[in-house]
Short mmCIF file of C-alpha atoms in Angstrom, two decimals:
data_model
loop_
_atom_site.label_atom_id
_atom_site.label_comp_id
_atom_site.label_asym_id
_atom_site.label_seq_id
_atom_site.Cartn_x
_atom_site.Cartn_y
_atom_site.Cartn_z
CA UNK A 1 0.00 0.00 0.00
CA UNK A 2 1.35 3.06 -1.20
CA UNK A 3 2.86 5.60 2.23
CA UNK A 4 3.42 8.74 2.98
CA UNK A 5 7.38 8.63 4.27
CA UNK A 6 8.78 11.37 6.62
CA UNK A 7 12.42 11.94 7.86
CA UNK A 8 14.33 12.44 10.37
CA UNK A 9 11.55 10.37 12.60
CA UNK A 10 12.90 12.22 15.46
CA UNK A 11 14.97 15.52 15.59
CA UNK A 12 16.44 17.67 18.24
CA UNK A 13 17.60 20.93 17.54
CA UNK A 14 18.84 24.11 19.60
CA UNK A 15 16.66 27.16 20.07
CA UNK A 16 16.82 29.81 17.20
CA UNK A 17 18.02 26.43 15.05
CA UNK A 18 16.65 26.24 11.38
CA UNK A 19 15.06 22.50 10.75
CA UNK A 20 13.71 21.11 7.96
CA UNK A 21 11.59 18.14 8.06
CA UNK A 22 11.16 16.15 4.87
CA UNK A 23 8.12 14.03 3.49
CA UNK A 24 7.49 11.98 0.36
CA UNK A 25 3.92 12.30 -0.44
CA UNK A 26 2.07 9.69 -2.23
CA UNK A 27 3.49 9.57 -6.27
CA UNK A 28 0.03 10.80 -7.66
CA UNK A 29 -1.48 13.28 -5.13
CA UNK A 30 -2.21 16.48 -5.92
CA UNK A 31 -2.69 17.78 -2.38
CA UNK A 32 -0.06 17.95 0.34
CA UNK A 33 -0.52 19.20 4.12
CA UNK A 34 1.24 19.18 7.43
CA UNK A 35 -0.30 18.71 10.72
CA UNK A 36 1.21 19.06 14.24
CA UNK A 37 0.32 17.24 17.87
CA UNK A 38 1.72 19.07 20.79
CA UNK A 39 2.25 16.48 23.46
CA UNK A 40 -1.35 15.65 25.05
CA UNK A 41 -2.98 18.03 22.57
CA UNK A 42 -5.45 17.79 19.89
CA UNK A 43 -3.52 16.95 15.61
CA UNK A 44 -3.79 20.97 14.44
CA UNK A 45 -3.56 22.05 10.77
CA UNK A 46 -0.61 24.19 9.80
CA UNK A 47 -0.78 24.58 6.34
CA UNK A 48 -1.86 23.28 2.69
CA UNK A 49 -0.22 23.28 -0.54
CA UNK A 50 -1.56 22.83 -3.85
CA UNK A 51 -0.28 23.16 -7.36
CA UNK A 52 2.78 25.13 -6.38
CA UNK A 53 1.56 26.95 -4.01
CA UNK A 54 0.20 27.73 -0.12
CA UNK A 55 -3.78 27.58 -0.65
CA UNK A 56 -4.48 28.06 2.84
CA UNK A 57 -2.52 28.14 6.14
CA UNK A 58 -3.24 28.24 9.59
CA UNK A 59 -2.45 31.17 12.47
CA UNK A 60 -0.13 28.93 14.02
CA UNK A 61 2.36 29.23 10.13
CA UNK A 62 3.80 32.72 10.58
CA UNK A 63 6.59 33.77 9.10
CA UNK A 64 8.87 31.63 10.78
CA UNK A 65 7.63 28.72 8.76
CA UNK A 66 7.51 27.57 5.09
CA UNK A 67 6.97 25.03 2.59
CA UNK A 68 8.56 23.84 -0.63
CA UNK A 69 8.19 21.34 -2.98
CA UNK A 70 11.64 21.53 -4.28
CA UNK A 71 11.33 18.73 -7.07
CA UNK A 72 8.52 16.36 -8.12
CA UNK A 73 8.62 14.26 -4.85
CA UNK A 74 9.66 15.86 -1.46
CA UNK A 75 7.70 18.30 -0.05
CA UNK A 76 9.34 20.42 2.95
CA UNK A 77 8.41 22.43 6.31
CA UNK A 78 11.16 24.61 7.40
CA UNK A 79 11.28 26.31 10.30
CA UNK A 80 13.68 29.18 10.56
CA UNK A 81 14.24 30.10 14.11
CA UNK A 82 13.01 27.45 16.05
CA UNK A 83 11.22 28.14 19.76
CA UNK A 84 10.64 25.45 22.63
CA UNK A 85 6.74 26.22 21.75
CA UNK A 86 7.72 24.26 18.69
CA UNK A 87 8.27 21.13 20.59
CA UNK A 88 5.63 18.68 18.83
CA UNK A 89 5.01 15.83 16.71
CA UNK A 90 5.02 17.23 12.87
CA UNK A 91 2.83 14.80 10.25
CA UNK A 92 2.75 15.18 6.60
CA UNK A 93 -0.29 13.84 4.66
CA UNK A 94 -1.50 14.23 1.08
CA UNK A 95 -4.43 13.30 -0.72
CA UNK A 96 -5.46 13.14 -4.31
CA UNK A 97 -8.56 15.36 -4.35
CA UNK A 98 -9.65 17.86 -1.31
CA UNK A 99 -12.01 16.07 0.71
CA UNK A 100 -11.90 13.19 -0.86
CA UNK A 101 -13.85 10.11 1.33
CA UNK A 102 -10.62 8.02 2.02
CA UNK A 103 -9.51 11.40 3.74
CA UNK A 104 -5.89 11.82 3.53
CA UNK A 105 -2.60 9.42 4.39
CA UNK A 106 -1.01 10.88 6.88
CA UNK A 107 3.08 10.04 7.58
CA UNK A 108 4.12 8.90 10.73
CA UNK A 109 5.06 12.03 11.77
CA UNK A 110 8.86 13.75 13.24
CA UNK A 111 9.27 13.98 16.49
CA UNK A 112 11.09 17.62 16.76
CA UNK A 113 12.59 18.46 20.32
CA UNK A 114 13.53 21.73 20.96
CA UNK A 115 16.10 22.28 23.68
CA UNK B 1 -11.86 27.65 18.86
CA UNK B 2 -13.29 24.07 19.01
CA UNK B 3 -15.05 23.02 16.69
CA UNK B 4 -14.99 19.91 16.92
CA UNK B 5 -15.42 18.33 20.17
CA UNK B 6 -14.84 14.65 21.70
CA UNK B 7 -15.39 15.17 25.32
CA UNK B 8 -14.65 12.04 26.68
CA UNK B 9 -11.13 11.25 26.82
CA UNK B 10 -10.94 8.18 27.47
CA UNK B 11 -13.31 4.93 27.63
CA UNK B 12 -12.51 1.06 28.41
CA UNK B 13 -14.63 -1.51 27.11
CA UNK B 14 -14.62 -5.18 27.57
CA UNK B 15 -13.68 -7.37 24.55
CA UNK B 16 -16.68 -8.10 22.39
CA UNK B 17 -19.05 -5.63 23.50
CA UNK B 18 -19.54 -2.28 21.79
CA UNK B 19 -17.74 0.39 22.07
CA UNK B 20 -19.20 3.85 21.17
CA UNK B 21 -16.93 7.26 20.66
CA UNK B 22 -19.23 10.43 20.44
CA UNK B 23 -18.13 13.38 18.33
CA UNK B 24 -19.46 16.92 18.73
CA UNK B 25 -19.23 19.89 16.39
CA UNK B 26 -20.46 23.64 15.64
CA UNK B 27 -19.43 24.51 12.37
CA UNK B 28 -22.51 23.77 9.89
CA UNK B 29 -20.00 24.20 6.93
CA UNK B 30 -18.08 21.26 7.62
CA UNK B 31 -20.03 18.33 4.82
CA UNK B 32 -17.62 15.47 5.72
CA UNK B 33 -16.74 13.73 8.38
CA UNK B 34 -14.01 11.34 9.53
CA UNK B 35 -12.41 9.36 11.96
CA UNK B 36 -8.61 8.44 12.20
CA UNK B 37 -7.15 5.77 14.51
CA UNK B 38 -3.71 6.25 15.80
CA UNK B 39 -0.96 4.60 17.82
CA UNK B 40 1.59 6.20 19.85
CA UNK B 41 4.70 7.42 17.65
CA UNK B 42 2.63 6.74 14.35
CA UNK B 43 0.35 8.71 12.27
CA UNK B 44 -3.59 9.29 12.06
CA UNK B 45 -4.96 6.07 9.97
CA UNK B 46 -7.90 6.82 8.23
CA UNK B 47 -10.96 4.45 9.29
CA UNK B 48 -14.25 5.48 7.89
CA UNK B 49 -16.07 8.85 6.77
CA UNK B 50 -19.42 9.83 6.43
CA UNK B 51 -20.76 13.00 3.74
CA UNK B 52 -22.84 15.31 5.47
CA UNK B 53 -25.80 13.93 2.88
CA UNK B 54 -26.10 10.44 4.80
CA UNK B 55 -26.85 9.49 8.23
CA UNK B 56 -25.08 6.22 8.65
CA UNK B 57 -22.06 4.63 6.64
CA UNK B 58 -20.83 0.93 7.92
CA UNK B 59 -17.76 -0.47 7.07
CA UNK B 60 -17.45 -4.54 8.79
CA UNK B 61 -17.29 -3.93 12.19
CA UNK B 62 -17.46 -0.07 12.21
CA UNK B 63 -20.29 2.14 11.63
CA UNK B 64 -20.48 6.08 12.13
CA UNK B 65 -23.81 7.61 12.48
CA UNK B 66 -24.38 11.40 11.86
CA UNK B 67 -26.88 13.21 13.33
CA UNK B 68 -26.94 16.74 11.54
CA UNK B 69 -29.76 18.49 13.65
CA UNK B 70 -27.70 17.89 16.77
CA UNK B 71 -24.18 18.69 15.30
CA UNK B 72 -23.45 15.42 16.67
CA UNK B 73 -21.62 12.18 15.28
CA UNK B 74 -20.72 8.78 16.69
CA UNK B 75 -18.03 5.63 15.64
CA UNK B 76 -19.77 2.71 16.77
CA UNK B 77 -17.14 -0.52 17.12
CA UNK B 78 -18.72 -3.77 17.37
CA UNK B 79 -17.81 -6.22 18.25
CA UNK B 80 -14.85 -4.56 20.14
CA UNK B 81 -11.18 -6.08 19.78
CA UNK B 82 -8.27 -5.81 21.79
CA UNK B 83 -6.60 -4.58 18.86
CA UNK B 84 -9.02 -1.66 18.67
CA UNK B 85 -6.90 -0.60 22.00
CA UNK B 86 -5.77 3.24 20.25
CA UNK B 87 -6.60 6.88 20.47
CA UNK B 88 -9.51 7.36 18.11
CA UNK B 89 -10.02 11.19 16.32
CA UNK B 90 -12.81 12.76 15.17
CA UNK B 91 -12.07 15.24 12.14
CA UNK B 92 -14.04 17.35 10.18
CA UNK B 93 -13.69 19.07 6.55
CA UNK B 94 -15.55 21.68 4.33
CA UNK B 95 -14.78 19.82 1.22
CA UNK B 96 -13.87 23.62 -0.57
CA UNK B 97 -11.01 24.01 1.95
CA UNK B 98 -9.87 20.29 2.18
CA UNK B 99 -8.24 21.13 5.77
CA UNK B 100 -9.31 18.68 8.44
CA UNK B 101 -10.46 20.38 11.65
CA UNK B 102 -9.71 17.38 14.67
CA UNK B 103 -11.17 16.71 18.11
CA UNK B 104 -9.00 16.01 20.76
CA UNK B 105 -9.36 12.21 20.38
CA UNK B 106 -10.74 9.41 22.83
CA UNK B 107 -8.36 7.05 24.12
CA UNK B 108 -10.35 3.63 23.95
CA UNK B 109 -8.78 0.68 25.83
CA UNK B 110 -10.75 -2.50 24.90
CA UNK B 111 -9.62 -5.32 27.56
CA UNK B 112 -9.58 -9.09 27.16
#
């Protein structure tokens, strides 16, 4: 069954650190997200990417965050200057259509530790 | 800003019995409606959805149930397996934004 692969699975970095986590969506979706899960907290929507571009992004993405799709397969969250707030499980997922009834295929997520 | 709303945390069933996981929500935008399994240190797994245009959708041993009037959906696991043992989330979508809006999941525990 086809996966959605993310790397590094975990990653600790220094405060004010740039990361970037990596995912390899699914080979023929059109639609790529990325989710995160504080500890103990509810999955939250960061952002949504579509054809090239952001289509819609969450409060939480300021401008210490962005996404690329740098070639036909990866598909990247970089955080510039990273904060101990930023401490969370990060999932990618992508779908083929928006809303589609399978819902998306998520990743199984980095684990980013801010220290 | 919740919109979507599982209020009980947790719940702990006894093997082969049901096991019921409520979902609230307040947004009357949101026209689908899923629910995602997951395990600790893995990702949301997608389990079953319902459009906002039907009432009930079963899938073998699952079945959600939508109740529009009351903002108000259920996952209904039966019989319940020990495997079933995961958090469970809610998660809601306005098919024009794609975005899924989650609960804060329901821990089930389903014991032998």
């Amino acid at each position: 069954e086809p996966e959605v692969t993310q790397t590094p699975s975990h990653q600790v970095t220094q405060m004010g650190q740039e990361v970037i986590l990596r995912c390899v969506p699914i080979s023929n979706h059109l639609y790529f997200y990325w989710y995160r899960q504080i500890l103990g907290q509810k999955v939250e929507f960061l952002v949504s990417f579509y054809n090239n571009e952001i289509s819609e992004k969450s409060e939480i993405f300021d401008d210490q965050f962005s996404v690329e799709r740098p070639d036909g397969s990866n598909f990247t969250l970089k955080i510039r200057s990273t904060k101990l707030e930023d401490s969370a499980m990060y999932f990618c997922a992508s779908s083929i259509f928006t809303g589609t009834p399978g819902g998306y295929t998520f990743g199984s997520g980095t684990r980013l530790t801010v220290v | 800003d919740q919109q979507v709303k599982q209020n009980s945390p947790s719940l702990s069933v006894q093997e082969g019995r049901i096991s019921i996981l409520n979902c609230d929500y307040t947004n009357s935008m949101f026209d689908y409606f899923l629910w995602y399994k997951k395990y600790p240190a893995e990702g949301p797994t997608f389990l079953i959805s319902i459009s906002s245009i039907k009432d009930k959708n079963e899938d073998g041993r699952f079945t959600v149930f939508l109740n529009k009037s009351a903002k108000h959906l259920s996952l209904h696991i039966v019989p319940s397996q020990p495997g079933d043992s995961a958090v469970y989330f809610c998660a809601a979508s306005a098919l024009s934004g794609g975005k899924l809006i989650f609960g804060q999941g329901t821990e089930l525990s389903v014991k032998p």
